[in-house]
mmCIF file of C-alpha atoms in Angstrom:
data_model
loop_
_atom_site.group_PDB
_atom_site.id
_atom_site.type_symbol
_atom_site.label_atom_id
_atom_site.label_comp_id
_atom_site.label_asym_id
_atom_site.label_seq_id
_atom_site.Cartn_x
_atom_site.Cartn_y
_atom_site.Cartn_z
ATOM 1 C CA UNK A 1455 -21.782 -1.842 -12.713
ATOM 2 C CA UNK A 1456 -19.903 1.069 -13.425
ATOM 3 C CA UNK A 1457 -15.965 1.076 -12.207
ATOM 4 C CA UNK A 1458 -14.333 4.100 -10.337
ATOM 5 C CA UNK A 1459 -14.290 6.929 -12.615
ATOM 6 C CA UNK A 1460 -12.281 9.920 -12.556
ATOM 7 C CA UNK A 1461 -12.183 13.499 -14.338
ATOM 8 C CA UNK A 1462 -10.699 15.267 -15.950
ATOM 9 C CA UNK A 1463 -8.687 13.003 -18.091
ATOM 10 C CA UNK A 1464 -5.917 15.209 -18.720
ATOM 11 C CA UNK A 1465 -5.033 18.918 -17.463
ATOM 12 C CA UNK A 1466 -3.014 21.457 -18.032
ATOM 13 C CA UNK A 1467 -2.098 23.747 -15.305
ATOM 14 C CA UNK A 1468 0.430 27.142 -14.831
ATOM 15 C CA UNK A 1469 2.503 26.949 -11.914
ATOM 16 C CA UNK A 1470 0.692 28.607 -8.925
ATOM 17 C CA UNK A 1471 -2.640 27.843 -10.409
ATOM 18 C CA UNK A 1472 -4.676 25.660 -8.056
ATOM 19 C CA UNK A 1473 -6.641 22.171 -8.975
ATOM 20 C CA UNK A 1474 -9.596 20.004 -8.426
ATOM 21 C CA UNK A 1475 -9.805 16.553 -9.687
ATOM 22 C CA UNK A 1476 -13.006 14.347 -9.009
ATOM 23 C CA UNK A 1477 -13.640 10.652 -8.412
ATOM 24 C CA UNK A 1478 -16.309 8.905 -8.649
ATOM 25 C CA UNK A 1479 -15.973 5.313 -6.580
ATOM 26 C CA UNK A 1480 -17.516 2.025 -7.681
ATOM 27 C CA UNK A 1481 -20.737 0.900 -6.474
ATOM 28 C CA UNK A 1482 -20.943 0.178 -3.037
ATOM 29 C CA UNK A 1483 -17.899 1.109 -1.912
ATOM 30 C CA UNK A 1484 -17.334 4.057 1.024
ATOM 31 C CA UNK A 1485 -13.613 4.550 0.853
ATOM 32 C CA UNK A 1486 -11.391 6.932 -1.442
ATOM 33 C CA UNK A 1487 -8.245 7.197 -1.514
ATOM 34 C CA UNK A 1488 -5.763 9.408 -3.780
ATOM 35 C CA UNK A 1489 -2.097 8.340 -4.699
ATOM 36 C CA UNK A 1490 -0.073 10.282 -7.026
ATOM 37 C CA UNK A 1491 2.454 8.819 -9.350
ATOM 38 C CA UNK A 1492 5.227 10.520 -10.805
ATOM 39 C CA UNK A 1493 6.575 9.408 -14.284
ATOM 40 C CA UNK A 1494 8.324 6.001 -13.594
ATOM 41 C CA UNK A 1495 7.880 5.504 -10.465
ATOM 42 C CA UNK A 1496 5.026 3.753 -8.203
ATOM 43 C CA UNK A 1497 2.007 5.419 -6.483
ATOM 44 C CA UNK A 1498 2.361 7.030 -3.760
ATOM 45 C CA UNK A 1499 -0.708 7.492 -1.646
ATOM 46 C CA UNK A 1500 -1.702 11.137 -0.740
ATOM 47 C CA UNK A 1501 -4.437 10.612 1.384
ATOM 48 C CA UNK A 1502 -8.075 8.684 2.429
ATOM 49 C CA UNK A 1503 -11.458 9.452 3.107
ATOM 50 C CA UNK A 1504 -14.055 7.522 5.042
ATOM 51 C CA UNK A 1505 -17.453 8.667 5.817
ATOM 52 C CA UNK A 1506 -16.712 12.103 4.575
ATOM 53 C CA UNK A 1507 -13.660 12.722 6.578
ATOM 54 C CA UNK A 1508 -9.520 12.451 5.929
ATOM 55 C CA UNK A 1509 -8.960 9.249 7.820
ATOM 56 C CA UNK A 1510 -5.378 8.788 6.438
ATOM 57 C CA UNK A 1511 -2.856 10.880 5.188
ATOM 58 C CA UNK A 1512 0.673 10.819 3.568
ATOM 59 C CA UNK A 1513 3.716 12.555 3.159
ATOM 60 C CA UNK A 1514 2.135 15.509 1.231
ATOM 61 C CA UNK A 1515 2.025 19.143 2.287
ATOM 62 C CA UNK A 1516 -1.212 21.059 3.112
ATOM 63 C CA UNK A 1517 -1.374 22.091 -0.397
ATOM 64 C CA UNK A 1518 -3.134 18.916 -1.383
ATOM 65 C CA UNK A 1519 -6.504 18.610 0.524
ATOM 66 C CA UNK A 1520 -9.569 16.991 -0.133
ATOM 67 C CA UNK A 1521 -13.242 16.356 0.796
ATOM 68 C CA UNK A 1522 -15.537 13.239 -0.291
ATOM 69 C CA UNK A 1523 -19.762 13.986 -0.461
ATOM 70 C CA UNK A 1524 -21.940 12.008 1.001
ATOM 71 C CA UNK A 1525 -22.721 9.851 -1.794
ATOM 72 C CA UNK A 1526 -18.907 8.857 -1.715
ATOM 73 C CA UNK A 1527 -17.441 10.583 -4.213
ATOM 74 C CA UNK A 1528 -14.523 12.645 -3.902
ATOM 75 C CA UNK A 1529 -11.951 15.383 -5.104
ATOM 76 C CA UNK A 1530 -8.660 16.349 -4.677
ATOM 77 C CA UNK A 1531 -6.931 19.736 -4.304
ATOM 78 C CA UNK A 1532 -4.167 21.094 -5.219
ATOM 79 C CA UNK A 1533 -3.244 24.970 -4.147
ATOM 80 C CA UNK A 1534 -0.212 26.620 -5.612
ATOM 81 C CA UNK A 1535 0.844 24.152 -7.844
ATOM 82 C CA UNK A 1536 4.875 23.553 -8.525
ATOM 83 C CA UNK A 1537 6.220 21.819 -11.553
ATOM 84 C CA UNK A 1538 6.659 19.004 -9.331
ATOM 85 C CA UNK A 1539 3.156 18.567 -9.326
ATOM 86 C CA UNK A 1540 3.068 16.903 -13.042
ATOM 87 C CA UNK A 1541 1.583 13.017 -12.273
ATOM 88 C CA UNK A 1542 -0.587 10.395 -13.072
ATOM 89 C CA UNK A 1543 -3.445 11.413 -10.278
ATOM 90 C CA UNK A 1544 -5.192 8.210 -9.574
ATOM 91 C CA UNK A 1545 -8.056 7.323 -7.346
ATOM 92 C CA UNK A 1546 -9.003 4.001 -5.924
ATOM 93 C CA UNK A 1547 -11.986 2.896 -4.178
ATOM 94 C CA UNK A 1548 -12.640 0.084 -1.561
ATOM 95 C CA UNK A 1549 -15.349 -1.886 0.875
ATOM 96 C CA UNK A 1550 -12.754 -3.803 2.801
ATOM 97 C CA UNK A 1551 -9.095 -4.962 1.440
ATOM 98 C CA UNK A 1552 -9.292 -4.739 -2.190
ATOM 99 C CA UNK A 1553 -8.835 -1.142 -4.034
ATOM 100 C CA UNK A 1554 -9.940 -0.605 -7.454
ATOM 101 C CA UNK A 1555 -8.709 2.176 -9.173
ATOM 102 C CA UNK A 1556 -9.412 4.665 -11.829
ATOM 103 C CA UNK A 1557 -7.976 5.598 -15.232
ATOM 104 C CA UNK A 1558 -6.263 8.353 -13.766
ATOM 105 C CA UNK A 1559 -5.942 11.868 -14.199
ATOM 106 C CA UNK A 1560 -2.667 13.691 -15.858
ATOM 107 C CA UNK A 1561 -2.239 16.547 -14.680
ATOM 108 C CA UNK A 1562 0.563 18.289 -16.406
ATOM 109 C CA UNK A 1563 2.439 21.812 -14.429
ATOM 110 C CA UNK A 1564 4.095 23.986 -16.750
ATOM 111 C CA UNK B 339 8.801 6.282 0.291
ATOM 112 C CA UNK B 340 8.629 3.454 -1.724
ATOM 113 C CA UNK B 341 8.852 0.339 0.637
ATOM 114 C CA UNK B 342 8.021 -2.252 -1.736
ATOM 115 C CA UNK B 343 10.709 -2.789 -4.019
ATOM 116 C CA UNK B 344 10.400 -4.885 -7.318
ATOM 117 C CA UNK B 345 13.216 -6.806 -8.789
ATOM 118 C CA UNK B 346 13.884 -7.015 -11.542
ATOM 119 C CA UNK B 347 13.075 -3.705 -12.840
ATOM 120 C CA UNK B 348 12.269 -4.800 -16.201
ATOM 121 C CA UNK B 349 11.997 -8.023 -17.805
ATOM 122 C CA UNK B 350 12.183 -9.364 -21.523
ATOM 123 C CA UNK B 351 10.459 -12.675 -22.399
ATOM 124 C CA UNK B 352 9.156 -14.640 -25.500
ATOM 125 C CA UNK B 353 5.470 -15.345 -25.440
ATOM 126 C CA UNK B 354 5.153 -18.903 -23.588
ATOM 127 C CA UNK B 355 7.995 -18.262 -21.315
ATOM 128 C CA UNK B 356 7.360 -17.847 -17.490
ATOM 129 C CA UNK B 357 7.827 -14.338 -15.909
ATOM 130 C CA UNK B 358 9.015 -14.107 -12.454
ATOM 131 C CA UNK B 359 8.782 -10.863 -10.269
ATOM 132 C CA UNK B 360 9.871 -10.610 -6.919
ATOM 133 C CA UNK B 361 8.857 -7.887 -4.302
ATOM 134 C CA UNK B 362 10.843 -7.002 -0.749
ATOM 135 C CA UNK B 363 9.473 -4.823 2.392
ATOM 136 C CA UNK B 364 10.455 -3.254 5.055
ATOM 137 C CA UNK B 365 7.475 -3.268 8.042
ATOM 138 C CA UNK B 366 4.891 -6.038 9.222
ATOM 139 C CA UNK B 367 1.761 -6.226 7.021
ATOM 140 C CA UNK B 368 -1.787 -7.417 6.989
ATOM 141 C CA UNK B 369 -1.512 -7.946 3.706
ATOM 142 C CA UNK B 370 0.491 -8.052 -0.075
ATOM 143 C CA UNK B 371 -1.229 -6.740 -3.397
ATOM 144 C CA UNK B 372 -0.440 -7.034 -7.175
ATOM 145 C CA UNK B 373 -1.138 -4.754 -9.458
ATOM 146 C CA UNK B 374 -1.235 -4.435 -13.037
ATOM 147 C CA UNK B 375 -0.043 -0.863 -15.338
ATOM 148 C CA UNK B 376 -0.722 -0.521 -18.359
ATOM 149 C CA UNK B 377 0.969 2.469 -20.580
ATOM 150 C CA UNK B 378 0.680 4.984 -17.428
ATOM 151 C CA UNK B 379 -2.977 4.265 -16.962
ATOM 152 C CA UNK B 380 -5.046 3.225 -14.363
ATOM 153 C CA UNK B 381 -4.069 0.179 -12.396
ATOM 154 C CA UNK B 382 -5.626 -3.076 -12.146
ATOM 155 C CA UNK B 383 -5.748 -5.478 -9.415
ATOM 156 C CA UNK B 384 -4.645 -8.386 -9.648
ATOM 157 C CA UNK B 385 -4.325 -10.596 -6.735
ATOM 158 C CA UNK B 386 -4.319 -10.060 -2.620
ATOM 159 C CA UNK B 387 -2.297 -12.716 -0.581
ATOM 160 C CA UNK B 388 -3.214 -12.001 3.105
ATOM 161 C CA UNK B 389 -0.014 -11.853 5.750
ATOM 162 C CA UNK B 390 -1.228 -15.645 7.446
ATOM 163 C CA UNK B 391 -0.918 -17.208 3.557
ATOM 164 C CA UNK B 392 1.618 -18.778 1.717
ATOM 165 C CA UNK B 393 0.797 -19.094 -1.412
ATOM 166 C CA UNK B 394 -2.342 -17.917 -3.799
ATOM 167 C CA UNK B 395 -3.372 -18.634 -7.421
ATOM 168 C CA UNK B 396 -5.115 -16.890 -9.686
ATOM 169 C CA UNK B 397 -5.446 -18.409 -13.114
ATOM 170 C CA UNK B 398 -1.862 -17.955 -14.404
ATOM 171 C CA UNK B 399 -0.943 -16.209 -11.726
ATOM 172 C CA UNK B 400 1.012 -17.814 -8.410
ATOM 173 C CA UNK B 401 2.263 -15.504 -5.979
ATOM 174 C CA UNK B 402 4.027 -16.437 -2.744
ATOM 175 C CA UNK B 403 4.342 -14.410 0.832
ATOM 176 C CA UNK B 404 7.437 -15.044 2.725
ATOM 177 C CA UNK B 405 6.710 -13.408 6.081
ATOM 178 C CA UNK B 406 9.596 -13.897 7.851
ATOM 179 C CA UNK B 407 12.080 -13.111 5.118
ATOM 180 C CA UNK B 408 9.656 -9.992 3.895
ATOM 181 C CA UNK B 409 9.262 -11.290 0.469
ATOM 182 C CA UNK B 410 6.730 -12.002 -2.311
ATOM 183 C CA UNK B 411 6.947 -13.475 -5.566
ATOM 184 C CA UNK B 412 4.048 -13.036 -8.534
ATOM 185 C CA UNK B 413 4.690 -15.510 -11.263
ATOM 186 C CA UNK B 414 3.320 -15.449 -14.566
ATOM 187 C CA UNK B 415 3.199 -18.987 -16.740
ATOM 188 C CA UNK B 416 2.823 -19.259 -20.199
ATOM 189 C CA UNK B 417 2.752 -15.500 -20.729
ATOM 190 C CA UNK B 418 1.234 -13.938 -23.776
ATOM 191 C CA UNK B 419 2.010 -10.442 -25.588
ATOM 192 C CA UNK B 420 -1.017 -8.948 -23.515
ATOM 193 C CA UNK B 421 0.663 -9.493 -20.461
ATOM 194 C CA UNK B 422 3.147 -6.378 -21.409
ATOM 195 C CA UNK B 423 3.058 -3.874 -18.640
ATOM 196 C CA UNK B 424 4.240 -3.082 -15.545
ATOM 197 C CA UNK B 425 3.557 -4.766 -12.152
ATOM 198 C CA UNK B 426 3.619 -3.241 -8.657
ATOM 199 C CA UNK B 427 3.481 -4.801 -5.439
ATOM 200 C CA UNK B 428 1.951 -2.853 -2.550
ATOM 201 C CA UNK B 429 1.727 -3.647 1.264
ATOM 202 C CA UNK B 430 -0.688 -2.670 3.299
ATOM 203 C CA UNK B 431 0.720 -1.737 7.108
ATOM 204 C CA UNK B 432 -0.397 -3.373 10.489
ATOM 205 C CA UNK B 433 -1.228 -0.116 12.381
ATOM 206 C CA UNK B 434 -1.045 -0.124 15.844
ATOM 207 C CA UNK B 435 -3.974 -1.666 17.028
ATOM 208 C CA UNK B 436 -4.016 -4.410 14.819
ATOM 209 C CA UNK B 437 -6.444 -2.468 12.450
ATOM 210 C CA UNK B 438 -5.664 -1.572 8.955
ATOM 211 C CA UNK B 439 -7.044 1.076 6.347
ATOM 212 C CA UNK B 440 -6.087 0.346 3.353
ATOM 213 C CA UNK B 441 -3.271 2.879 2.996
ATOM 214 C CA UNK B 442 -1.122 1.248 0.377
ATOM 215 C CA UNK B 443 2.708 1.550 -0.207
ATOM 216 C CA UNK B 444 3.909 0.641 -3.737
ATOM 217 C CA UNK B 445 7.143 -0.496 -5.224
ATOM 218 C CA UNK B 446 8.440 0.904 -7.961
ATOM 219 C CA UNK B 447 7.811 -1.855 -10.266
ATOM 220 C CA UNK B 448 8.569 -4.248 -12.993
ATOM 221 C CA UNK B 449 8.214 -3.575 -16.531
ATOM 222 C CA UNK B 450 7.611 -6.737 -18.467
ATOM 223 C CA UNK B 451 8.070 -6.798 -22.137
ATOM 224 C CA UNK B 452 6.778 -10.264 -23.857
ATOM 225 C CA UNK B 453 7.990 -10.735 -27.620
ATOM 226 C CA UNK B 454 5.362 -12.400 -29.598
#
């Protein structure tokens, strides 16, 4: 049974370039949901998708959007990226309480 | 924001020693999470004490939920080199409504060093 998987693994992006980063949740599970986590600190959720629509969000600006495809999977936007931007993107997946999450993507803003 | 918030923020043990963490919030929850970093990677779950609970085990894991003073504590016995990482608490909200969606909200976290 395959875990949540996530893509790229790292990235490098200019500033004002825009982003997509994919997910892929476990098995079963219906709900994705993206947190970003700057160096040091902890994640900080972005936003949630349930049966293909944002259900959730957090304190992010419009820049970061998303969209999840019927079979569950997911990605995450990012429009006019600012330095600021450089994280650990991860993605967790989840049935009912418990979220398992991916390996991550590093996205890196220079 | 953070709302959990982890204390200590890091921790240096011998292997065998016990390694206590200890998490505070701000808001009512349905329920308090543990997770597990390692080296900036993905993070792993380790164990969900719901808000009506006291006290959960998981192996060598204990963690207690302190409603009423908005507290948790994840405790780690006899702990071993691979335990080295960091360790995040996250709540998860009572919305209004009762209901709940998962929408985590992370500490900032422990980083535990364990000397073989």
């Amino acid at each position: 049974d395959a875990g949540v998987t996530q893509s790229p693994t790292h990235l490098i992006k200019t500033r004002g370039q825009q982003v997509t980063l994919r997910c892929s949740p476990k098995s079963g599970h219906d709900t994705v949901s993206w947190y970003q986590q700057a160096l040091g600190q902890g994640p900080q959720f972005i936003f949630q998708y349930y049966e293909e629509e944002e259900r959730q969000r957090g304190n992010f600006p419009d820049r970061f959007s998303g969209h999840q495809f019927p079979n569950y999977s997911s990605e995450l936007n990012v429009n006019a990226l600012l330095l600021g931007d450089s994280a650990l993107y991860l993605c967790a997946s989840s049935l009912y309480y418990e979220q398992y999450f991916g390996p991550g993507t590093r996205l890196t803003v220079t | 924001s953070q709302q959990g918030e982890e204390d200590p923020q890091a921790l240096s043990i011998q292997e065998g020693e016990n390694a206590t963490m200890n998490c505070s919030y701000k808001t009512s929850i349905n329920n308090l999470q543990w997770y597990r970093q390692n080296s900036g990677r993905g993070l792993v779950h380790l164990i969900l004490i719901r808000s009506n609970e006291r006290e959960k085990h998981s192996g060598r894991l204990r963690v207690t939920l302190d409603t009423s003073k908005k507290s948790s504590s994840l405790l780690i016995t006899a702990s071993r080199a691979a335990d080295t990482a960091s360790y995040f608490c996250a709540t998860e909200p009572v919305r209004a409504g009762g209901t709940s969606y998962g929408k985590l909200t992370f500490g900032q976290g422990t980083i535990l060093t364990v000397h073989p």
